[in-house]
Every structure is written in C-alpha cells, then in structure tokens.
mmCIF file of C-alpha atoms in Angstrom:
data_model
loop_
_atom_site.group_PDB
_atom_site.id
_atom_site.type_symbol
_atom_site.label_atom_id
_atom_site.label_comp_id
_atom_site.label_asym_id
_atom_site.label_seq_id
_atom_site.Cartn_x
_atom_site.Cartn_y
_atom_site.Cartn_z
ATOM 1 C CA MET A 1 -38.153 -35.185 -12.270
ATOM 2 C CA ALA A 2 -40.070 -38.439 -12.146
ATOM 3 C CA SER A 3 -41.744 -39.522 -8.927
ATOM 4 C CA THR A 4 -40.715 -42.900 -7.465
ATOM 5 C CA ALA A 5 -44.106 -43.507 -5.984
ATOM 6 C CA GLY A 6 -45.458 -46.884 -6.625
ATOM 7 C CA LEU A 7 -42.068 -48.553 -7.489
ATOM 8 C CA ARG A 8 -41.666 -51.836 -5.625
ATOM 9 C CA TRP A 9 -37.973 -52.158 -6.392
ATOM 10 C CA GLY A 10 -36.667 -49.200 -4.500
ATOM 11 C CA LEU A 11 -34.729 -51.196 -1.890
ATOM 12 C CA ASP A 12 -34.433 -54.371 -3.862
ATOM 13 C CA ALA A 13 -30.590 -54.701 -4.600
ATOM 14 C CA TYR A 14 -31.061 -58.156 -5.962
ATOM 15 C CA THR A 15 -33.470 -57.034 -8.598
ATOM 16 C CA SER A 16 -31.243 -53.983 -9.566
ATOM 17 C CA ARG A 17 -28.237 -56.348 -9.879
ATOM 18 C CA ARG A 18 -30.133 -58.574 -12.239
ATOM 19 C CA PHE A 19 -31.051 -55.517 -14.413
ATOM 20 C CA THR A 20 -27.415 -54.489 -14.327
ATOM 21 C CA VAL A 21 -26.234 -57.928 -15.483
ATOM 22 C CA SER A 22 -28.718 -57.563 -18.282
ATOM 23 C CA ALA A 23 -27.378 -54.082 -19.122
ATOM 24 C CA HIS A 24 -23.811 -55.411 -19.445
ATOM 25 C CA ALA A 25 -24.965 -58.190 -21.896
ATOM 26 C CA VAL A 26 -24.518 -56.222 -25.147
ATOM 27 C CA ASP A 27 -25.245 -59.393 -27.208
ATOM 28 C CA SER A 28 -27.182 -62.466 -26.739
ATOM 29 C CA PRO A 29 -27.456 -66.150 -28.109
ATOM 30 C CA VAL A 30 -31.326 -65.782 -27.792
ATOM 31 C CA LEU A 31 -31.279 -63.183 -30.737
ATOM 32 C CA PRO A 32 -27.733 -62.079 -31.629
ATOM 33 C CA ASN A 33 -27.353 -58.548 -32.780
ATOM 34 C CA THR A 34 -26.746 -59.373 -36.399
ATOM 35 C CA ALA A 35 -29.993 -61.538 -36.366
ATOM 36 C CA PHE A 36 -31.952 -58.650 -34.787
ATOM 37 C CA ARG A 37 -30.904 -56.360 -37.540
ATOM 38 C CA ARG A 38 -32.032 -58.826 -40.156
ATOM 39 C CA TRP A 39 -35.424 -59.424 -38.258
ATOM 40 C CA PHE A 40 -36.074 -55.753 -37.808
ATOM 41 C CA ASP A 41 -35.256 -54.762 -41.368
ATOM 42 C CA GLU A 42 -37.433 -57.510 -42.625
ATOM 43 C CA HIS A 43 -40.408 -56.169 -40.451
ATOM 44 C CA ARG A 44 -39.871 -52.789 -42.099
ATOM 45 C CA ARG A 45 -39.999 -54.319 -45.573
ATOM 46 C CA ALA A 46 -42.461 -57.137 -45.249
ATOM 47 C CA ASN A 47 -45.470 -55.287 -43.730
ATOM 48 C CA GLN A 48 -47.442 -52.807 -45.633
ATOM 49 C CA PHE A 49 -47.534 -49.328 -44.002
ATOM 50 C CA THR A 50 -48.907 -46.131 -45.580
ATOM 51 C CA VAL A 51 -49.836 -42.793 -44.132
ATOM 52 C CA HIS A 52 -51.576 -40.307 -46.275
ATOM 53 C CA ARG A 53 -52.530 -36.749 -45.218
ATOM 54 C CA ILE A 54 -56.247 -36.024 -45.905
ATOM 55 C CA PRO A 55 -58.789 -33.227 -45.342
ATOM 56 C CA PHE A 56 -60.561 -33.228 -42.075
ATOM 57 C CA ASP A 57 -63.917 -33.999 -43.826
ATOM 58 C CA GLU A 58 -62.512 -37.350 -44.899
ATOM 59 C CA LEU A 59 -61.994 -38.538 -41.380
ATOM 60 C CA VAL A 60 -64.092 -41.539 -40.495
ATOM 61 C CA GLY A 61 -65.530 -41.582 -36.931
ATOM 62 C CA TRP A 62 -64.232 -38.049 -36.220
ATOM 63 C CA ARG A 63 -65.961 -34.753 -36.453
ATOM 64 C CA PHE A 64 -65.798 -31.165 -35.349
ATOM 65 C CA GLU A 65 -68.399 -30.784 -32.517
ATOM 66 C CA ASP A 66 -71.210 -28.282 -33.004
ATOM 67 C CA GLY A 67 -70.894 -25.270 -30.755
ATOM 68 C CA THR A 68 -67.351 -25.886 -29.432
ATOM 69 C CA GLY A 69 -65.459 -26.742 -32.742
ATOM 70 C CA ASN A 70 -63.742 -29.490 -30.659
ATOM 71 C CA LEU A 71 -62.409 -32.378 -32.847
ATOM 72 C CA VAL A 72 -63.868 -35.527 -31.248
ATOM 73 C CA HIS A 73 -64.445 -39.220 -31.911
ATOM 74 C CA ASP A 74 -68.022 -40.463 -32.393
ATOM 75 C CA SER A 75 -67.562 -42.911 -29.601
ATOM 76 C CA GLY A 76 -66.585 -40.270 -27.076
ATOM 77 C CA LYS A 77 -63.322 -42.312 -26.561
ATOM 78 C CA PHE A 78 -59.627 -42.232 -27.722
ATOM 79 C CA PHE A 79 -58.987 -38.451 -27.375
ATOM 80 C CA SER A 80 -60.261 -35.030 -28.409
ATOM 81 C CA VAL A 81 -58.519 -31.861 -29.618
ATOM 82 C CA GLU A 82 -59.775 -28.978 -27.485
ATOM 83 C CA GLY A 83 -58.656 -25.430 -26.612
ATOM 84 C CA LEU A 84 -56.625 -24.564 -23.489
ATOM 85 C CA ASP A 85 -56.278 -21.188 -21.759
ATOM 86 C CA VAL A 86 -53.022 -21.019 -19.797
ATOM 87 C CA HIS A 87 -51.900 -18.414 -17.257
ATOM 88 C CA THR A 88 -48.647 -18.718 -15.331
ATOM 89 C CA ASP A 89 -46.142 -16.528 -13.596
ATOM 90 C CA TRP A 90 -43.306 -19.042 -14.638
ATOM 91 C CA GLY A 91 -40.855 -17.564 -17.157
ATOM 92 C CA ASP A 92 -41.793 -14.713 -19.461
ATOM 93 C CA ARG A 93 -44.785 -16.095 -21.425
ATOM 94 C CA GLY A 94 -47.537 -15.141 -18.929
ATOM 95 C CA ALA A 95 -50.610 -16.256 -20.744
ATOM 96 C CA TRP A 96 -51.479 -17.942 -24.023
ATOM 97 C CA MET A 97 -53.986 -20.230 -25.722
ATOM 98 C CA GLN A 98 -53.423 -23.308 -27.717
ATOM 99 C CA PRO A 99 -54.899 -26.495 -28.953
ATOM 100 C CA ILE A 100 -54.392 -29.484 -26.612
ATOM 101 C CA ILE A 101 -54.979 -33.189 -26.845
ATOM 102 C CA ASN A 102 -57.423 -34.319 -24.150
ATOM 103 C CA GLN A 103 -56.858 -37.944 -23.393
ATOM 104 C CA PRO A 104 -57.823 -38.499 -19.722
ATOM 105 C CA GLU A 105 -57.447 -42.312 -19.922
ATOM 106 C CA ILE A 106 -54.265 -43.906 -18.356
ATOM 107 C CA GLY A 107 -52.473 -46.020 -20.889
ATOM 108 C CA ILE A 108 -50.213 -48.994 -20.319
ATOM 109 C CA LEU A 109 -46.574 -48.922 -21.351
ATOM 110 C CA GLY A 110 -45.355 -52.355 -20.232
ATOM 111 C CA ILE A 111 -42.278 -54.646 -20.791
ATOM 112 C CA VAL A 112 -42.298 -58.319 -19.992
ATOM 113 C CA VAL A 113 -38.956 -59.603 -18.821
ATOM 114 C CA LYS A 114 -37.809 -63.204 -18.519
ATOM 115 C CA GLU A 115 -34.478 -64.965 -17.775
ATOM 116 C CA PHE A 116 -32.614 -66.850 -20.368
ATOM 117 C CA ASP A 117 -29.463 -68.521 -19.159
ATOM 118 C CA GLY A 118 -29.575 -66.406 -16.111
ATOM 119 C CA ILE A 119 -29.890 -63.011 -17.915
ATOM 120 C CA LEU A 120 -33.006 -61.009 -17.997
ATOM 121 C CA HIS A 121 -34.470 -60.280 -21.522
ATOM 122 C CA CYS A 122 -37.023 -57.851 -22.550
ATOM 123 C CA LEU A 123 -39.974 -58.765 -24.847
ATOM 124 C CA MET A 124 -39.925 -55.972 -27.478
ATOM 125 C CA GLN A 125 -42.225 -55.360 -30.370
ATOM 126 C CA ALA A 126 -41.645 -54.002 -33.909
ATOM 127 C CA LYS A 127 -44.643 -51.669 -34.047
ATOM 128 C CA MET A 128 -45.836 -49.234 -36.715
ATOM 129 C CA GLU A 129 -47.314 -45.911 -35.632
ATOM 130 C CA PRO A 130 -48.709 -43.215 -38.106
ATOM 131 C CA GLY A 131 -46.448 -40.477 -36.677
ATOM 132 C CA ASN A 132 -43.183 -42.496 -36.671
ATOM 133 C CA LEU A 133 -40.158 -41.784 -38.745
ATOM 134 C CA ASP A 134 -39.322 -44.823 -40.763
ATOM 135 C CA SER A 135 -42.803 -46.260 -39.884
ATOM 136 C CA VAL A 136 -41.691 -49.257 -37.580
ATOM 137 C CA GLN A 137 -39.799 -48.647 -34.318
ATOM 138 C CA LEU A 138 -38.933 -50.817 -31.385
ATOM 139 C CA SER A 139 -41.797 -50.630 -28.797
ATOM 140 C CA PRO A 140 -42.595 -52.042 -25.424
ATOM 141 C CA THR A 141 -44.451 -55.409 -25.050
ATOM 142 C CA VAL A 142 -47.640 -53.550 -24.613
ATOM 143 C CA GLN A 143 -48.177 -49.837 -25.674
ATOM 144 C CA ALA A 144 -51.961 -49.165 -25.600
ATOM 145 C CA THR A 145 -54.458 -46.614 -24.372
ATOM 146 C CA ARG A 146 -57.508 -47.727 -22.305
ATOM 147 C CA SER A 147 -59.632 -47.256 -25.422
ATOM 148 C CA ASN A 148 -57.434 -49.599 -27.395
ATOM 149 C CA TYR A 149 -57.175 -52.354 -24.881
ATOM 150 C CA THR A 150 -60.859 -52.344 -24.069
ATOM 151 C CA GLY A 151 -61.580 -52.846 -27.795
ATOM 152 C CA VAL A 152 -63.200 -49.520 -28.785
ATOM 153 C CA HIS A 153 -61.549 -49.916 -32.176
ATOM 154 C CA ARG A 154 -63.360 -53.415 -32.644
ATOM 155 C CA GLY A 155 -60.039 -54.818 -33.896
ATOM 156 C CA ARG A 156 -57.802 -57.610 -32.693
ATOM 157 C CA SER A 157 -57.063 -57.950 -29.072
ATOM 158 C CA ILE A 158 -53.767 -56.618 -27.778
ATOM 159 C CA ARG A 159 -51.188 -59.381 -27.589
ATOM 160 C CA TYR A 160 -49.599 -60.086 -24.156
ATOM 161 C CA LEU A 161 -52.011 -57.662 -22.380
ATOM 162 C CA GLU A 162 -52.897 -60.451 -19.847
ATOM 163 C CA TYR A 163 -49.393 -59.977 -18.243
ATOM 164 C CA PHE A 164 -50.322 -56.281 -17.183
ATOM 165 C CA LEU A 165 -54.005 -56.459 -16.323
ATOM 166 C CA PRO A 166 -55.265 -58.540 -13.146
ATOM 167 C CA PRO A 167 -55.258 -61.452 -12.635
ATOM 168 C CA ARG A 168 -51.675 -60.949 -13.976
ATOM 169 C CA ARG A 169 -49.670 -63.977 -15.190
ATOM 170 C CA GLY A 170 -46.317 -62.666 -13.738
ATOM 171 C CA ASP A 171 -44.726 -60.590 -10.975
ATOM 172 C CA VAL A 172 -44.887 -56.820 -11.177
ATOM 173 C CA VAL A 173 -41.274 -55.456 -10.771
ATOM 174 C CA ILE A 174 -41.912 -51.759 -11.678
ATOM 175 C CA ASP A 175 -45.156 -49.884 -11.606
ATOM 176 C CA SER A 176 -45.223 -46.122 -11.966
ATOM 177 C CA LEU A 177 -47.453 -43.387 -13.269
ATOM 178 C CA GLN A 178 -45.631 -40.947 -15.512
ATOM 179 C CA SER A 179 -46.766 -37.974 -17.476
ATOM 180 C CA GLU A 180 -46.944 -37.498 -21.267
ATOM 181 C CA GLN A 181 -45.572 -34.458 -23.148
ATOM 182 C CA GLY A 182 -47.334 -31.477 -21.350
ATOM 183 C CA ALA A 183 -46.925 -29.225 -24.311
ATOM 184 C CA TRP A 184 -49.340 -31.432 -26.267
ATOM 185 C CA PHE A 185 -51.369 -33.358 -23.913
ATOM 186 C CA LEU A 186 -53.657 -32.183 -20.994
ATOM 187 C CA HIS A 187 -53.059 -34.075 -17.809
ATOM 188 C CA LYS A 188 -52.185 -37.320 -19.721
ATOM 189 C CA ARG A 189 -50.410 -40.129 -17.881
ATOM 190 C CA ASN A 190 -49.226 -43.562 -18.619
ATOM 191 C CA ARG A 191 -48.704 -46.568 -16.339
ATOM 192 C CA ASN A 192 -45.099 -47.692 -16.906
ATOM 193 C CA MET A 193 -44.730 -51.305 -15.969
ATOM 194 C CA VAL A 194 -42.024 -54.145 -16.025
ATOM 195 C CA VAL A 195 -43.553 -57.625 -15.182
ATOM 196 C CA GLU A 196 -41.319 -60.695 -14.822
ATOM 197 C CA VAL A 197 -42.444 -64.102 -16.105
ATOM 198 C CA THR A 198 -41.073 -67.554 -15.622
ATOM 199 C CA GLU A 199 -43.380 -69.489 -17.864
ATOM 200 C CA ASP A 200 -42.830 -70.144 -21.628
ATOM 201 C CA ILE A 201 -44.409 -67.440 -23.783
ATOM 202 C CA PRO A 202 -45.397 -68.160 -27.424
ATOM 203 C CA LEU A 203 -43.414 -65.652 -29.420
ATOM 204 C CA HIS A 204 -45.316 -63.874 -32.124
ATOM 205 C CA ASP A 205 -43.593 -62.777 -35.213
ATOM 206 C CA ASP A 206 -43.662 -59.131 -34.446
ATOM 207 C CA PHE A 207 -41.920 -59.624 -31.041
ATOM 208 C CA CYS A 208 -38.393 -60.490 -29.938
ATOM 209 C CA TRP A 209 -36.270 -61.042 -26.777
ATOM 210 C CA LEU A 210 -33.431 -58.692 -26.327
ATOM 211 C CA THR A 211 -31.250 -57.916 -23.281
ATOM 212 C CA ILE A 212 -31.126 -54.393 -21.727
ATOM 213 C CA GLY A 213 -27.558 -54.050 -23.017
ATOM 214 C CA GLN A 214 -28.670 -54.756 -26.648
ATOM 215 C CA ILE A 215 -31.502 -52.214 -26.293
ATOM 216 C CA HIS A 216 -29.093 -49.665 -24.885
ATOM 217 C CA GLN A 217 -26.901 -50.091 -27.956
ATOM 218 C CA LEU A 218 -29.904 -49.621 -30.180
ATOM 219 C CA LEU A 219 -30.510 -46.267 -28.473
ATOM 220 C CA CYS A 220 -27.578 -44.862 -30.441
ATOM 221 C CA GLN A 221 -29.312 -45.493 -33.753
ATOM 222 C CA ASP A 222 -31.658 -42.842 -35.077
ATOM 223 C CA ASN A 223 -35.455 -43.535 -35.146
ATOM 224 C CA LEU A 224 -35.162 -47.148 -33.896
ATOM 225 C CA VAL A 225 -36.125 -47.324 -30.261
ATOM 226 C CA ASN A 226 -39.438 -45.392 -29.812
ATOM 227 C CA MET A 227 -40.102 -42.804 -27.105
ATOM 228 C CA ASP A 228 -42.422 -45.099 -25.018
ATOM 229 C CA SER A 229 -39.688 -47.762 -24.755
ATOM 230 C CA ARG A 230 -37.250 -45.081 -23.525
ATOM 231 C CA THR A 231 -39.748 -44.075 -20.915
ATOM 232 C CA VAL A 232 -40.077 -47.536 -19.390
ATOM 233 C CA LEU A 233 -36.350 -48.146 -19.615
ATOM 234 C CA ALA A 234 -35.752 -44.916 -17.660
ATOM 235 C CA CYS A 235 -37.705 -46.532 -14.684
ATOM 236 C CA ILE A 236 -35.361 -49.535 -14.500
ATOM 237 C CA PRO A 237 -32.883 -49.389 -11.609
ATOM 238 C CA PHE A 238 -29.302 -50.423 -11.837
ATOM 239 C CA ASP A 239 -26.961 -51.563 -9.174
ATOM 240 C CA ALA A 240 -23.744 -49.783 -8.258
ATOM 241 C CA PRO A 241 -20.667 -50.782 -10.362
ATOM 242 C CA ASN A 242 -19.257 -52.754 -7.444
ATOM 243 C CA GLY A 243 -22.469 -54.782 -7.191
ATOM 244 C CA GLY A 244 -21.128 -57.299 -9.901
ATOM 245 C CA PRO A 245 -18.555 -57.747 -12.540
ATOM 246 C CA ARG A 246 -18.171 -55.166 -15.252
ATOM 247 C CA GLU A 247 -15.677 -54.259 -17.996
ATOM 248 C CA PRO A 248 -13.178 -51.555 -17.015
ATOM 249 C CA ALA A 249 -14.180 -47.976 -17.939
ATOM 250 C CA ARG A 250 -12.706 -46.648 -21.109
ATOM 251 C CA GLY A 251 -11.754 -43.041 -20.172
ATOM 252 C CA PRO A 252 -12.488 -40.560 -17.505
ATOM 253 C CA TYR A 253 -15.919 -39.720 -18.660
ATOM 254 C CA ARG A 254 -17.184 -43.380 -18.485
ATOM 255 C CA GLU A 255 -15.522 -43.842 -15.102
ATOM 256 C CA SER A 256 -17.331 -40.708 -13.733
ATOM 257 C CA LEU A 257 -20.442 -42.017 -15.199
ATOM 258 C CA LEU A 258 -20.092 -45.416 -13.476
ATOM 259 C CA ARG A 259 -19.328 -43.655 -10.239
ATOM 260 C CA SER A 260 -22.555 -41.781 -10.472
ATOM 261 C CA PHE A 261 -24.538 -45.060 -9.917
ATOM 262 C CA SER A 262 -22.958 -45.581 -6.541
ATOM 263 C CA ALA A 263 -22.781 -41.949 -5.396
ATOM 264 C CA GLY A 264 -24.231 -41.535 -2.006
ATOM 265 C CA ALA A 265 -25.295 -38.399 -0.289
ATOM 266 C CA GLN A 266 -21.654 -37.260 0.477
ATOM 267 C CA GLN A 267 -20.604 -37.767 -3.171
ATOM 268 C CA SER A 268 -23.641 -36.046 -4.808
ATOM 269 C CA LEU A 269 -23.791 -32.266 -4.988
ATOM 270 C CA HIS A 270 -27.337 -32.382 -3.598
ATOM 271 C CA SER A 271 -29.105 -34.971 -1.484
ATOM 272 C CA THR A 272 -32.393 -36.472 -2.453
ATOM 273 C CA GLY A 273 -34.164 -34.517 0.237
ATOM 274 C CA GLU A 274 -32.687 -31.378 -1.069
ATOM 275 C CA ILE A 275 -33.725 -31.975 -4.638
ATOM 276 C CA LEU A 276 -37.315 -32.902 -3.602
ATOM 277 C CA SER A 277 -37.396 -29.742 -1.459
ATOM 278 C CA TRP A 278 -36.133 -27.636 -4.384
ATOM 279 C CA LEU A 279 -38.661 -29.075 -6.666
ATOM 280 C CA THR A 280 -41.638 -28.714 -4.092
ATOM 281 C CA ASP A 281 -40.594 -25.114 -3.506
ATOM 282 C CA ALA A 282 -40.793 -24.366 -7.298
ATOM 283 C CA LYS A 283 -44.288 -25.790 -7.441
ATOM 284 C CA SER A 284 -45.485 -23.809 -4.327
ATOM 285 C CA ARG A 285 -44.034 -20.505 -5.419
ATOM 286 C CA HIS A 286 -45.379 -20.418 -8.961
ATOM 287 C CA GLU A 287 -48.942 -20.426 -10.380
ATOM 288 C CA LEU A 288 -50.257 -22.550 -13.242
ATOM 289 C CA ILE A 289 -53.889 -21.990 -14.161
ATOM 290 C CA GLN A 290 -55.363 -24.115 -16.862
ATOM 291 C CA ARG A 291 -58.906 -23.722 -18.319
ATOM 292 C CA THR A 292 -60.279 -25.676 -21.097
ATOM 293 C CA VAL A 293 -62.076 -23.668 -23.741
ATOM 294 C CA PRO A 294 -63.810 -24.450 -27.083
ATOM 295 C CA LEU A 295 -61.312 -25.074 -29.852
ATOM 296 C CA ARG A 296 -63.024 -22.385 -31.977
ATOM 297 C CA GLU A 297 -62.269 -19.815 -29.343
ATOM 298 C CA VAL A 298 -58.510 -20.299 -29.286
ATOM 299 C CA LYS A 299 -56.857 -16.983 -30.326
ATOM 300 C CA HIS A 300 -53.975 -16.750 -32.849
ATOM 301 C CA TRP A 301 -54.799 -20.203 -34.296
ATOM 302 C CA TYR A 302 -56.545 -20.846 -37.591
ATOM 303 C CA ARG A 303 -58.415 -23.763 -39.031
ATOM 304 C CA THR A 304 -58.476 -24.544 -42.736
ATOM 305 C CA PRO A 305 -60.066 -27.693 -44.396
ATOM 306 C CA ASP A 306 -56.888 -29.721 -43.852
ATOM 307 C CA GLU A 307 -54.931 -28.281 -40.902
ATOM 308 C CA ILE A 308 -55.120 -26.272 -37.569
ATOM 309 C CA GLY A 309 -52.127 -24.039 -37.065
ATOM 310 C CA HIS A 310 -50.586 -21.002 -35.426
ATOM 311 C CA GLU A 311 -50.836 -17.798 -37.404
ATOM 312 C CA MET A 312 -47.088 -17.227 -37.016
ATOM 313 C CA GLY A 313 -46.344 -20.759 -38.307
ATOM 314 C CA LYS A 314 -44.917 -21.751 -34.841
ATOM 315 C CA TYR A 315 -45.277 -24.759 -32.527
ATOM 316 C CA PHE A 316 -47.292 -27.446 -34.330
ATOM 317 C CA THR A 317 -50.115 -28.150 -36.533
ATOM 318 C CA VAL A 318 -53.084 -30.596 -36.298
ATOM 319 C CA ILE A 319 -53.715 -32.682 -39.428
ATOM 320 C CA ALA A 320 -55.777 -35.619 -40.518
ATOM 321 C CA ALA A 321 -54.289 -38.859 -41.867
ATOM 322 C CA ASP A 322 -55.495 -42.069 -43.548
ATOM 323 C CA VAL A 323 -53.373 -44.985 -42.142
ATOM 324 C CA SER A 324 -53.019 -48.598 -43.164
ATOM 325 C CA ALA A 325 -50.789 -51.052 -41.280
ATOM 326 C CA SER A 326 -50.997 -54.843 -42.003
ATOM 327 C CA ASN A 327 -49.854 -55.892 -38.540
ATOM 328 C CA ARG A 328 -51.889 -53.707 -36.308
ATOM 329 C CA GLU A 329 -55.091 -54.557 -34.383
ATOM 330 C CA VAL A 330 -56.991 -52.613 -36.972
ATOM 331 C CA THR A 331 -55.391 -52.631 -40.460
ATOM 332 C CA ARG A 332 -56.849 -49.361 -41.636
ATOM 333 C CA TRP A 333 -58.236 -46.296 -39.953
ATOM 334 C CA THR A 334 -58.230 -42.414 -40.068
ATOM 335 C CA GLN A 335 -57.177 -40.122 -37.265
ATOM 336 C CA PRO A 336 -56.016 -36.612 -36.374
ATOM 337 C CA LEU A 337 -52.286 -36.157 -35.935
ATOM 338 C CA LEU A 338 -50.263 -33.502 -34.190
ATOM 339 C CA ALA A 339 -47.301 -32.411 -36.366
ATOM 340 C CA PRO A 340 -44.453 -30.338 -34.937
ATOM 341 C CA VAL A 341 -43.393 -27.638 -37.313
ATOM 342 C CA GLU A 342 -39.682 -28.008 -36.456
ATOM 343 C CA ARG A 343 -37.187 -30.459 -34.969
ATOM 344 C CA GLY A 344 -36.897 -30.305 -31.134
ATOM 345 C CA LEU A 345 -33.827 -30.634 -28.951
ATOM 346 C CA VAL A 346 -33.710 -32.717 -25.895
ATOM 347 C CA ALA A 347 -30.283 -32.600 -24.198
ATOM 348 C CA PHE A 348 -28.437 -32.952 -20.859
ATOM 349 C CA LEU A 349 -25.337 -30.858 -19.859
ATOM 350 C CA ALA A 350 -23.044 -33.222 -18.018
ATOM 351 C CA ARG A 351 -20.135 -32.413 -15.742
ATOM 352 C CA PRO A 352 -17.917 -34.544 -13.401
ATOM 353 C CA ILE A 353 -18.064 -33.045 -9.919
ATOM 354 C CA ASP A 354 -15.383 -34.424 -7.556
ATOM 355 C CA GLY A 355 -15.102 -37.402 -10.052
ATOM 356 C CA VAL A 356 -18.829 -38.169 -10.092
ATOM 357 C CA LEU A 357 -20.864 -37.313 -13.190
ATOM 358 C CA HIS A 358 -23.870 -34.984 -12.562
ATOM 359 C CA LEU A 359 -26.492 -33.866 -14.974
ATOM 360 C CA LEU A 360 -27.855 -30.321 -15.084
ATOM 361 C CA MET A 361 -31.643 -30.479 -14.672
ATOM 362 C CA GLN A 362 -34.352 -27.874 -14.842
ATOM 363 C CA ALA A 363 -37.737 -27.425 -13.129
ATOM 364 C CA LYS A 364 -40.099 -26.546 -16.006
ATOM 365 C CA THR A 365 -43.741 -26.230 -16.520
ATOM 366 C CA GLU A 366 -45.734 -26.966 -19.770
ATOM 367 C CA ALA A 367 -49.325 -26.230 -20.709
ATOM 368 C CA GLY A 368 -50.886 -29.506 -19.929
ATOM 369 C CA VAL A 369 -49.008 -30.802 -16.960
ATOM 370 C CA PHE A 370 -50.567 -31.378 -13.575
ATOM 371 C CA ASP A 371 -48.133 -28.995 -11.919
ATOM 372 C CA PHE A 372 -44.340 -28.030 -12.374
#
C-alpha cells in the first residue's frame, strides 16, 4: 500500500476535479486517438532499435569486481548486481540468498500536465528501453535515474528535466517517493511527480499531449503504456462521481466502481485508520533481515560466461546486452539486464460490498523492500 506522504493534493478537491474531467475526456482535438496511433506506430518503425545478448566479457564499462564478484560499472554509478542474504518469518520461505540490483539513487518519474481548452493533458514520451516488449512504450515526460540526469553517460541532456528539478518551471501537483519491485531491487525508490505548467512548451518529435482518459484507454492494449507511466498515474487523485458531469454507468460493475470513488468511512468495509493500523501491525509483528553479501557467495546460483541463474531454473537470470537506440541520450551502449524466466501475474480480486466495489489487497514482503 503506497504512502501518501508528500502529496500536496490530499485535500484539494479542485485539482481532483480537473484530473477527473481529463479522465472522462477519452479523445482530444490536440491529438485525436487515430492520429496518436499513427504517430506511435511511426515511432516504432522510424527509429532504429536493436538489443543483442552478449557474453559478460563484451560489456563495455562493466566488470566483475575482484574479490566480491559483484557486477559493477567503472564509474561506480548506475547500479551494481550484488548478493543478498534474506531472513524472514513471513510466509514459509524462511531464508534464502539471491542476486539483487543495488541502485541507491532516487530516480525521477515525472509527468508534465497542461490545460488545453480547459482540459488537462499529459506530456508523454515514446521511449525505447532495452527490456521492453515491442521496444517502444509510452513513458512519462521524464524517466531517469540520478546517474542519467546528472550526465554520467556523457550523452544528450534529458529533455524537459528543468520542470522537475529546482528552480522548477511549473507548479508541483504530486510529489511522492514510491518503491521499485522489491524482488529485484534493494531499497530502490523513485520520486513520482506531476508538474503543471501554463507556458508554451516546444514539443519534441518523441513526445505528445494526451488526456488521462486517452491514456486510460491505452492501458487496455498490451505492451503500450510502460510500468513507470502506470506508477505515476496511480498517484493521481480523482473526484467523486458527483463532483462533475459523467456518462451514466453501463452495468452494475461500473456503477459499483464509480461509487467506490466517493465511498466514505461508513460505506467502506475498513476505515483508513483501520487499514493503516493493520499494515503497521504486520510490519511490527514480522521480521525482515537483509544483508548484502558478495555475489560470488550466493548459494544455489551459478555464473557462466553469459548468464547468472538459479540452479533450478527459477526466478530470473542476469544477462548482458548490446543496445542501440537512435532516439536515446546515448545511441549505443552495453549493460546487464535482469530477465524473468516466466510470465508473472499481477491481479486484483474485486467484489461489490453493499454496492461499493472493494479490492482484495495483501500485505507482502519482498527481498529488497525497506519493510513490509
């Protein structure tokens, strides 16, 4: 469950209503849906993207550290692949060791928003990443680690970064620290931001303006809106359905979903205080001990010239890749990648309770999280 610490919009009903209006705008004259599809398909075709798997000894700027066997960058920046020894009384696993990505920097995941004809639009980016399915996905305005936006890669500067670093050229609407996937990253966090601007912004070819409603529709398409965009969108507040005009709900499920936006303490199965107490209780009752260890000491994992993997073929592998992307800050580079061995499942069980839709959530720990 995400903390709301640092979000300025908590009691700002006006801001929530403006986001809600944008969410109801499922098309836009700024960039109609049909034009977006052509624009996005053209970016997938026009730019040159290649990702080739290579042996570890062909990595440039990366090496296995003497003594520890950790996979590190020569600059000491970006990230390292190390070992982690985990002990917990949560569930039935008890203790295990695994490789983990150690990237202590706090990255920026930020979306610029601006009104067009009274409706907020989000500045989104067609961005290639080496681990993407279909190479290019729809990303936030800025998606960058500290190493990237401080220029460690010695490539082009990050476009629109000035709207997220002081002195900012806009008003911060949302600002929240959220964690990365704890199964793969050790204590990794990103700063999720939404910044509103009123000035005219030169529009680069790789960027476009979309309403929240347009983006929500794109979420139904496989491999189009990337994970970091979804993370920032999840921080955006929406007003209750009676806060403004909306289309009538189509069916009982949608009606119960809309009611959940306005459900107060009496309509919710649990109050906010009860939920926070339940989560705090889980954190205090259980133990999670994490200790970094040299990668070469991780038990039940092997290393070959071209991969690090589990001896039972489970979980994930660490591989090396040679990447080229004509529209990135650096057009060619090599890097380690973490490759899951099978498709995961992320799902909610939803149920109307007294006419209000509720989601079944779980308190869960992972190897690299700060706590539960």
